Amino acid sequence: KQSWMARLKAGLAKTSNNLSVLFVGAKIDDALYDELEAALLMSDAGVDATTYLLDTLKRRVKEDKLLDAAAVKAALKQLLLELLTPLERPFELGRHTPTVMMIAGVNGAGKTTTIGKLAKHMQTHGQSVLLAAGDTFRAAAREQLMVWGQRNNITVISQASGDPAAVAFDAVQSGKAKGLDVVMVDTAGRLPTQLHLMEELKKVQRVLGKGMEGAPHETLLVIDGNTGQNALAQVKAFDDALKLTGLVITKLDGTAKGGVLAAIARVRPVPVYFIGVGEKIDDLQPFVAAEFVEALLG
Ligand code: GDP
């Protein structure tokens, strides 16, 4: 069985190879920087982060009088580490009963899978968890969560033809009454009616606050690490609407290019609590910048 680090490395292999190959026996000249620029853009880092990385790297190479390609590669690695470290934020449950978490994300991002992994993780650490099936738009999403809850002995609150805000409110009431540790509220993620979706999510957020002061304590956005610059657009849109407290970036074991983290760090630095590196329970890992950079440029 492959370790999660091996899967992360495999997922980022394309970017990793593109970057590493540049430095093999290379001269430090404009051609190298041009190729580096292309590789960073290809990695989904976006124009802002790419420009920042290149400019800063060039300056350091000059200041530190770096003469060989290996040293330049090491400098890039250090620079990436500095850029990504501020995104690191260990996830800790507050001292609320319950801690209310709202989970958002477009369909297919890995929201349900992530909720399952998180709930299971908390349960195995002795925390009592309640899930709210707030994606009332997709019957299948509700069913999926119900079945999963039954199998894992986790209560799921659901309403067949419900208003998502009502489901969320019920869940908080129930969590308070039972003295639970965590209430996790799943939400809809349909795309075609973005504007309406944001209004609906804002309403869920407001209603959670009415159910319990200070709730939701966490508003997480789940994004698919394979969607490149579109992931950044999602972070911006959801953060504008909901003031996110954290991100989960999934599918970094797939064919993700990884650069989008640099873009997020530069353009909208919402902390990354977890990364998804597979479909199983253990495949949700805390984001640690040093590990990520190691997988990318190790
Ligand atoms: P939702 O529509 O956002 O709820 O997305 P789902 O949770 O249903 O996930 C969509 C697909 O992505 C499913 O096939 C999941 O198994 C898969 N998936 C989710 N997270 C990961 C991950 O970190 N790695 C991989 N390889 N697949 C994932």
Short mmCIF file of N, CA and C in Angstrom, two decimals, residues 183-289:
data_model
loop_
_atom_site.label_atom_id
_atom_site.label_comp_id
_atom_site.label_asym_id
_atom_site.label_seq_id
_atom_site.Cartn_x
_atom_site.Cartn_y
_atom_site.Cartn_z
N VAL A 183 -21.30 19.64 14.94
CA VAL A 183 -22.38 19.55 13.95
C VAL A 183 -21.80 20.01 12.62
N MET A 184 -21.85 19.11 11.64
CA MET A 184 -21.32 19.45 10.33
C MET A 184 -22.46 19.59 9.34
N VAL A 185 -22.53 20.72 8.71
CA VAL A 185 -23.64 21.00 7.80
C VAL A 185 -23.17 20.95 6.35
N ASP A 186 -23.66 19.95 5.64
CA ASP A 186 -23.39 19.85 4.21
C ASP A 186 -24.27 20.88 3.50
N THR A 187 -23.83 21.37 2.37
CA THR A 187 -24.63 22.36 1.63
C THR A 187 -24.67 21.99 0.15
N ALA A 188 -25.56 22.65 -0.57
CA ALA A 188 -25.68 22.38 -2.00
C ALA A 188 -24.48 22.94 -2.75
N GLY A 189 -24.20 22.36 -3.91
CA GLY A 189 -23.06 22.82 -4.68
C GLY A 189 -23.33 22.91 -6.16
N ARG A 190 -24.60 23.03 -6.50
CA ARG A 190 -24.91 23.08 -7.94
C ARG A 190 -24.33 24.36 -8.54
N LEU A 191 -23.92 24.25 -9.79
CA LEU A 191 -23.25 25.39 -10.42
C LEU A 191 -24.13 26.33 -11.24
N PRO A 192 -25.10 25.83 -12.00
CA PRO A 192 -25.72 26.69 -13.01
C PRO A 192 -26.30 27.99 -12.47
N THR A 193 -26.72 27.97 -11.21
CA THR A 193 -27.34 29.18 -10.69
C THR A 193 -26.49 29.75 -9.57
N GLN A 194 -25.25 30.02 -9.89
CA GLN A 194 -24.28 30.49 -8.90
C GLN A 194 -24.82 31.56 -7.97
N LEU A 195 -25.44 32.57 -8.55
CA LEU A 195 -25.85 33.72 -7.76
C LEU A 195 -26.85 33.27 -6.71
N HIS A 196 -27.83 32.48 -7.16
CA HIS A 196 -28.85 31.99 -6.25
C HIS A 196 -28.22 31.10 -5.19
N LEU A 197 -27.25 30.31 -5.60
CA LEU A 197 -26.56 29.42 -4.66
C LEU A 197 -25.94 30.22 -3.52
N MET A 198 -25.27 31.29 -3.87
CA MET A 198 -24.60 32.10 -2.83
C MET A 198 -25.63 32.68 -1.86
N GLU A 199 -26.77 33.10 -2.39
CA GLU A 199 -27.81 33.64 -1.51
C GLU A 199 -28.31 32.56 -0.56
N GLU A 200 -28.50 31.36 -1.12
CA GLU A 200 -28.97 30.25 -0.29
C GLU A 200 -27.94 29.92 0.81
N LEU A 201 -26.66 29.91 0.43
CA LEU A 201 -25.62 29.59 1.42
C LEU A 201 -25.51 30.66 2.49
N LYS A 202 -25.68 31.91 2.08
CA LYS A 202 -25.64 32.99 3.07
C LYS A 202 -26.79 32.85 4.05
N LYS A 203 -27.92 32.40 3.52
CA LYS A 203 -29.08 32.22 4.40
C LYS A 203 -28.80 31.09 5.39
N VAL A 204 -28.23 30.00 4.92
CA VAL A 204 -27.88 28.89 5.83
C VAL A 204 -26.94 29.41 6.92
N GLN A 205 -25.98 30.20 6.51
CA GLN A 205 -25.02 30.73 7.47
C GLN A 205 -25.70 31.63 8.51
N ARG A 206 -26.60 32.47 8.04
CA ARG A 206 -27.34 33.35 8.96
C ARG A 206 -28.17 32.56 9.95
N VAL A 207 -28.86 31.55 9.41
CA VAL A 207 -29.75 30.75 10.25
C VAL A 207 -28.96 29.96 11.29
N LEU A 208 -27.78 29.50 10.92
CA LEU A 208 -26.93 28.81 11.90
C LEU A 208 -26.60 29.75 13.05
N GLY A 209 -26.36 31.00 12.72
CA GLY A 209 -26.06 32.00 13.74
C GLY A 209 -27.25 32.27 14.64
N LYS A 210 -28.43 32.11 14.09
CA LYS A 210 -29.63 32.28 14.91
C LYS A 210 -29.82 31.08 15.83
N GLY A 211 -29.43 29.91 15.33
CA GLY A 211 -29.56 28.69 16.14
C GLY A 211 -28.58 28.68 17.29
N MET A 212 -27.43 29.30 17.08
CA MET A 212 -26.41 29.31 18.13
C MET A 212 -25.51 30.51 17.91
N GLU A 213 -25.31 31.28 18.94
CA GLU A 213 -24.50 32.47 18.79
C GLU A 213 -23.07 32.11 18.37
N GLY A 214 -22.57 32.84 17.41
CA GLY A 214 -21.20 32.59 16.94
C GLY A 214 -21.09 31.51 15.88
N ALA A 215 -22.19 30.81 15.61
CA ALA A 215 -22.15 29.75 14.60
C ALA A 215 -22.41 30.35 13.21
N PRO A 216 -21.88 29.74 12.15
CA PRO A 216 -20.97 28.60 12.19
C PRO A 216 -19.58 29.02 12.66
N HIS A 217 -18.96 28.17 13.45
CA HIS A 217 -17.62 28.48 13.94
C HIS A 217 -16.58 28.27 12.87
N GLU A 218 -16.91 27.40 11.95
CA GLU A 218 -16.03 27.19 10.80
C GLU A 218 -16.88 27.17 9.53
N THR A 219 -16.41 27.89 8.51
CA THR A 219 -17.03 27.79 7.19
C THR A 219 -15.94 27.35 6.24
N LEU A 220 -16.04 26.09 5.82
CA LEU A 220 -14.99 25.48 4.99
C LEU A 220 -15.43 25.40 3.54
N LEU A 221 -14.49 25.60 2.65
CA LEU A 221 -14.75 25.37 1.23
C LEU A 221 -13.90 24.20 0.77
N VAL A 222 -14.57 23.25 0.12
CA VAL A 222 -13.85 22.10 -0.45
C VAL A 222 -13.63 22.39 -1.93
N ILE A 223 -12.37 22.34 -2.37
CA ILE A 223 -12.11 22.55 -3.80
C ILE A 223 -11.32 21.37 -4.37
N ASP A 224 -11.59 21.12 -5.63
CA ASP A 224 -10.91 20.05 -6.36
C ASP A 224 -9.57 20.60 -6.85
N GLY A 225 -8.49 19.98 -6.39
CA GLY A 225 -7.15 20.44 -6.74
C GLY A 225 -6.81 20.32 -8.21
N ASN A 226 -7.69 19.66 -8.97
CA ASN A 226 -7.44 19.50 -10.40
C ASN A 226 -8.04 20.60 -11.25
N THR A 227 -8.77 21.50 -10.62
CA THR A 227 -9.49 22.48 -11.43
C THR A 227 -8.69 23.74 -11.70
N GLY A 228 -7.44 23.74 -11.30
CA GLY A 228 -6.54 24.81 -11.68
C GLY A 228 -7.00 26.18 -11.26
N GLN A 229 -6.89 27.12 -12.17
CA GLN A 229 -7.22 28.50 -11.84
C GLN A 229 -8.69 28.68 -11.48
N ASN A 230 -9.52 27.77 -11.94
CA ASN A 230 -10.92 27.84 -11.56
C ASN A 230 -11.10 27.66 -10.05
N ALA A 231 -10.21 26.90 -9.45
CA ALA A 231 -10.27 26.71 -7.99
C ALA A 231 -10.08 28.06 -7.29
N LEU A 232 -9.19 28.87 -7.83
CA LEU A 232 -8.95 30.19 -7.25
C LEU A 232 -10.20 31.06 -7.38
N ALA A 233 -10.85 30.97 -8.52
CA ALA A 233 -12.10 31.73 -8.72
C ALA A 233 -13.15 31.30 -7.70
N GLN A 234 -13.19 30.01 -7.42
CA GLN A 234 -14.15 29.51 -6.43
C GLN A 234 -13.82 30.03 -5.04
N VAL A 235 -12.55 30.01 -4.69
CA VAL A 235 -12.15 30.51 -3.37
C VAL A 235 -12.60 31.97 -3.22
N LYS A 236 -12.34 32.75 -4.25
CA LYS A 236 -12.72 34.18 -4.20
C LYS A 236 -14.23 34.34 -4.04
N ALA A 237 -14.99 33.63 -4.87
CA ALA A 237 -16.45 33.80 -4.86
C ALA A 237 -17.06 33.37 -3.53
N PHE A 238 -16.63 32.22 -3.03
CA PHE A 238 -17.19 31.72 -1.77
C PHE A 238 -16.70 32.55 -0.59
N ASP A 239 -15.47 33.02 -0.65
CA ASP A 239 -14.95 33.83 0.45
C ASP A 239 -15.65 35.19 0.48
N ASP A 240 -15.89 35.77 -0.70
CA ASP A 240 -16.63 37.03 -0.75
C ASP A 240 -18.00 36.87 -0.11
N ALA A 241 -18.65 35.76 -0.41
CA ALA A 241 -20.03 35.57 0.07
C ALA A 241 -20.07 35.11 1.53
N LEU A 242 -19.13 34.27 1.93
CA LEU A 242 -19.29 33.56 3.22
C LEU A 242 -18.19 33.83 4.24
N LYS A 243 -17.14 34.57 3.84
CA LYS A 243 -15.99 34.74 4.74
C LYS A 243 -15.50 33.38 5.25
N LEU A 244 -14.81 32.68 4.40
CA LEU A 244 -14.34 31.32 4.72
C LEU A 244 -13.35 31.34 5.87
N THR A 245 -13.38 30.29 6.69
CA THR A 245 -12.35 30.15 7.72
C THR A 245 -11.27 29.16 7.28
N GLY A 246 -11.58 28.34 6.28
CA GLY A 246 -10.57 27.38 5.85
C GLY A 246 -10.93 26.67 4.57
N LEU A 247 -9.92 26.03 3.99
CA LEU A 247 -10.09 25.28 2.74
C LEU A 247 -9.71 23.83 2.94
N VAL A 248 -10.33 22.98 2.12
CA VAL A 248 -9.86 21.61 1.96
C VAL A 248 -9.60 21.45 0.47
N ILE A 249 -8.40 21.05 0.10
CA ILE A 249 -8.08 20.87 -1.32
C ILE A 249 -7.96 19.38 -1.59
N THR A 250 -8.88 18.87 -2.40
CA THR A 250 -8.97 17.43 -2.62
C THR A 250 -8.23 17.00 -3.89
N LYS A 251 -8.11 15.71 -4.02
CA LYS A 251 -7.64 15.04 -5.24
C LYS A 251 -6.22 15.45 -5.64
N LEU A 252 -5.41 15.77 -4.65
CA LEU A 252 -4.02 16.11 -4.97
C LEU A 252 -3.23 14.86 -5.32
N ASP A 253 -3.85 13.70 -5.17
CA ASP A 253 -3.22 12.44 -5.57
C ASP A 253 -3.50 12.14 -7.04
N GLY A 254 -4.37 12.91 -7.66
CA GLY A 254 -4.78 12.59 -9.03
C GLY A 254 -3.79 13.12 -10.03
N THR A 255 -4.23 14.10 -10.78
CA THR A 255 -3.32 14.71 -11.74
C THR A 255 -3.27 16.20 -11.47
N ALA A 256 -3.33 16.53 -10.18
CA ALA A 256 -3.28 17.94 -9.81
C ALA A 256 -1.91 18.49 -10.14
N LYS A 257 -1.84 19.77 -10.38
CA LYS A 257 -0.55 20.35 -10.74
C LYS A 257 0.06 21.09 -9.57
N GLY A 258 -0.74 21.38 -8.58
CA GLY A 258 -0.20 21.90 -7.32
C GLY A 258 -0.01 23.40 -7.24
N GLY A 259 0.22 24.04 -8.39
CA GLY A 259 0.54 25.46 -8.38
C GLY A 259 -0.57 26.34 -7.84
N VAL A 260 -1.79 25.81 -7.87
CA VAL A 260 -2.92 26.61 -7.42
C VAL A 260 -2.76 27.04 -5.96
N LEU A 261 -2.01 26.28 -5.19
CA LEU A 261 -1.76 26.69 -3.80
C LEU A 261 -0.96 27.99 -3.75
N ALA A 262 -0.03 28.12 -4.68
CA ALA A 262 0.75 29.37 -4.74
C ALA A 262 -0.16 30.53 -5.11
N ALA A 263 -1.08 30.27 -6.04
CA ALA A 263 -2.03 31.31 -6.45
C ALA A 263 -2.90 31.72 -5.27
N ILE A 264 -3.40 30.75 -4.54
CA ILE A 264 -4.24 31.03 -3.37
C ILE A 264 -3.43 31.84 -2.34
N ALA A 265 -2.20 31.42 -2.11
CA ALA A 265 -1.36 32.09 -1.12
C ALA A 265 -1.16 33.57 -1.46
N ARG A 266 -1.01 33.85 -2.76
CA ARG A 266 -0.77 35.22 -3.19
C ARG A 266 -2.05 36.04 -3.28
N VAL A 267 -3.09 35.43 -3.82
CA VAL A 267 -4.26 36.21 -4.21
C VAL A 267 -5.36 36.21 -3.14
N ARG A 268 -5.59 35.07 -2.51
CA ARG A 268 -6.64 34.99 -1.50
C ARG A 268 -6.22 33.96 -0.44
N PRO A 269 -5.37 34.39 0.48
CA PRO A 269 -4.75 33.42 1.40
C PRO A 269 -5.69 32.91 2.50
N VAL A 270 -6.64 32.11 2.12
CA VAL A 270 -7.50 31.43 3.09
C VAL A 270 -6.73 30.19 3.57
N PRO A 271 -6.64 29.96 4.88
CA PRO A 271 -5.86 28.82 5.38
C PRO A 271 -6.34 27.48 4.80
N VAL A 272 -5.39 26.59 4.60
CA VAL A 272 -5.73 25.25 4.11
C VAL A 272 -5.63 24.29 5.30
N TYR A 273 -6.75 23.82 5.75
CA TYR A 273 -6.75 22.89 6.88
C TYR A 273 -6.27 21.50 6.46
N PHE A 274 -6.85 21.04 5.36
CA PHE A 274 -6.57 19.65 4.96
C PHE A 274 -6.36 19.55 3.45
N ILE A 275 -5.63 18.49 3.07
CA ILE A 275 -5.56 18.12 1.66
C ILE A 275 -6.07 16.69 1.51
N GLY A 276 -6.74 16.44 0.42
CA GLY A 276 -7.25 15.11 0.11
C GLY A 276 -6.27 14.41 -0.82
N VAL A 277 -5.84 13.22 -0.42
CA VAL A 277 -4.86 12.48 -1.22
C VAL A 277 -5.35 11.08 -1.55
N GLY A 278 -6.67 10.91 -1.62
CA GLY A 278 -7.24 9.62 -1.96
C GLY A 278 -8.67 9.55 -1.49
N GLU A 279 -9.29 8.39 -1.74
CA GLU A 279 -10.72 8.29 -1.46
C GLU A 279 -11.03 7.66 -0.10
N LYS A 280 -10.00 7.16 0.57
CA LYS A 280 -10.27 6.46 1.83
C LYS A 280 -10.23 7.40 3.04
N ILE A 281 -10.70 6.86 4.16
CA ILE A 281 -10.81 7.64 5.39
C ILE A 281 -9.50 8.34 5.77
N ASP A 282 -8.39 7.61 5.64
CA ASP A 282 -7.10 8.17 6.07
C ASP A 282 -6.50 9.12 5.05
N ASP A 283 -7.19 9.29 3.95
CA ASP A 283 -6.61 10.07 2.87
C ASP A 283 -6.91 11.56 2.97
N LEU A 284 -7.18 12.00 4.19
CA LEU A 284 -7.32 13.43 4.43
C LEU A 284 -6.19 13.78 5.39
N GLN A 285 -5.31 14.64 4.96
CA GLN A 285 -4.12 14.96 5.75
C GLN A 285 -4.06 16.45 6.06
N PRO A 286 -3.54 16.82 7.22
CA PRO A 286 -3.35 18.24 7.48
C PRO A 286 -2.40 18.82 6.43
N PHE A 287 -2.64 20.04 6.03
CA PHE A 287 -1.72 20.67 5.08
C PHE A 287 -0.49 21.15 5.82
N VAL A 288 0.66 20.65 5.39
CA VAL A 288 1.94 21.08 5.96
C VAL A 288 2.80 21.55 4.79
N ALA A 289 3.11 22.83 4.79
CA ALA A 289 3.80 23.44 3.64
C ALA A 289 5.10 22.70 3.30
#
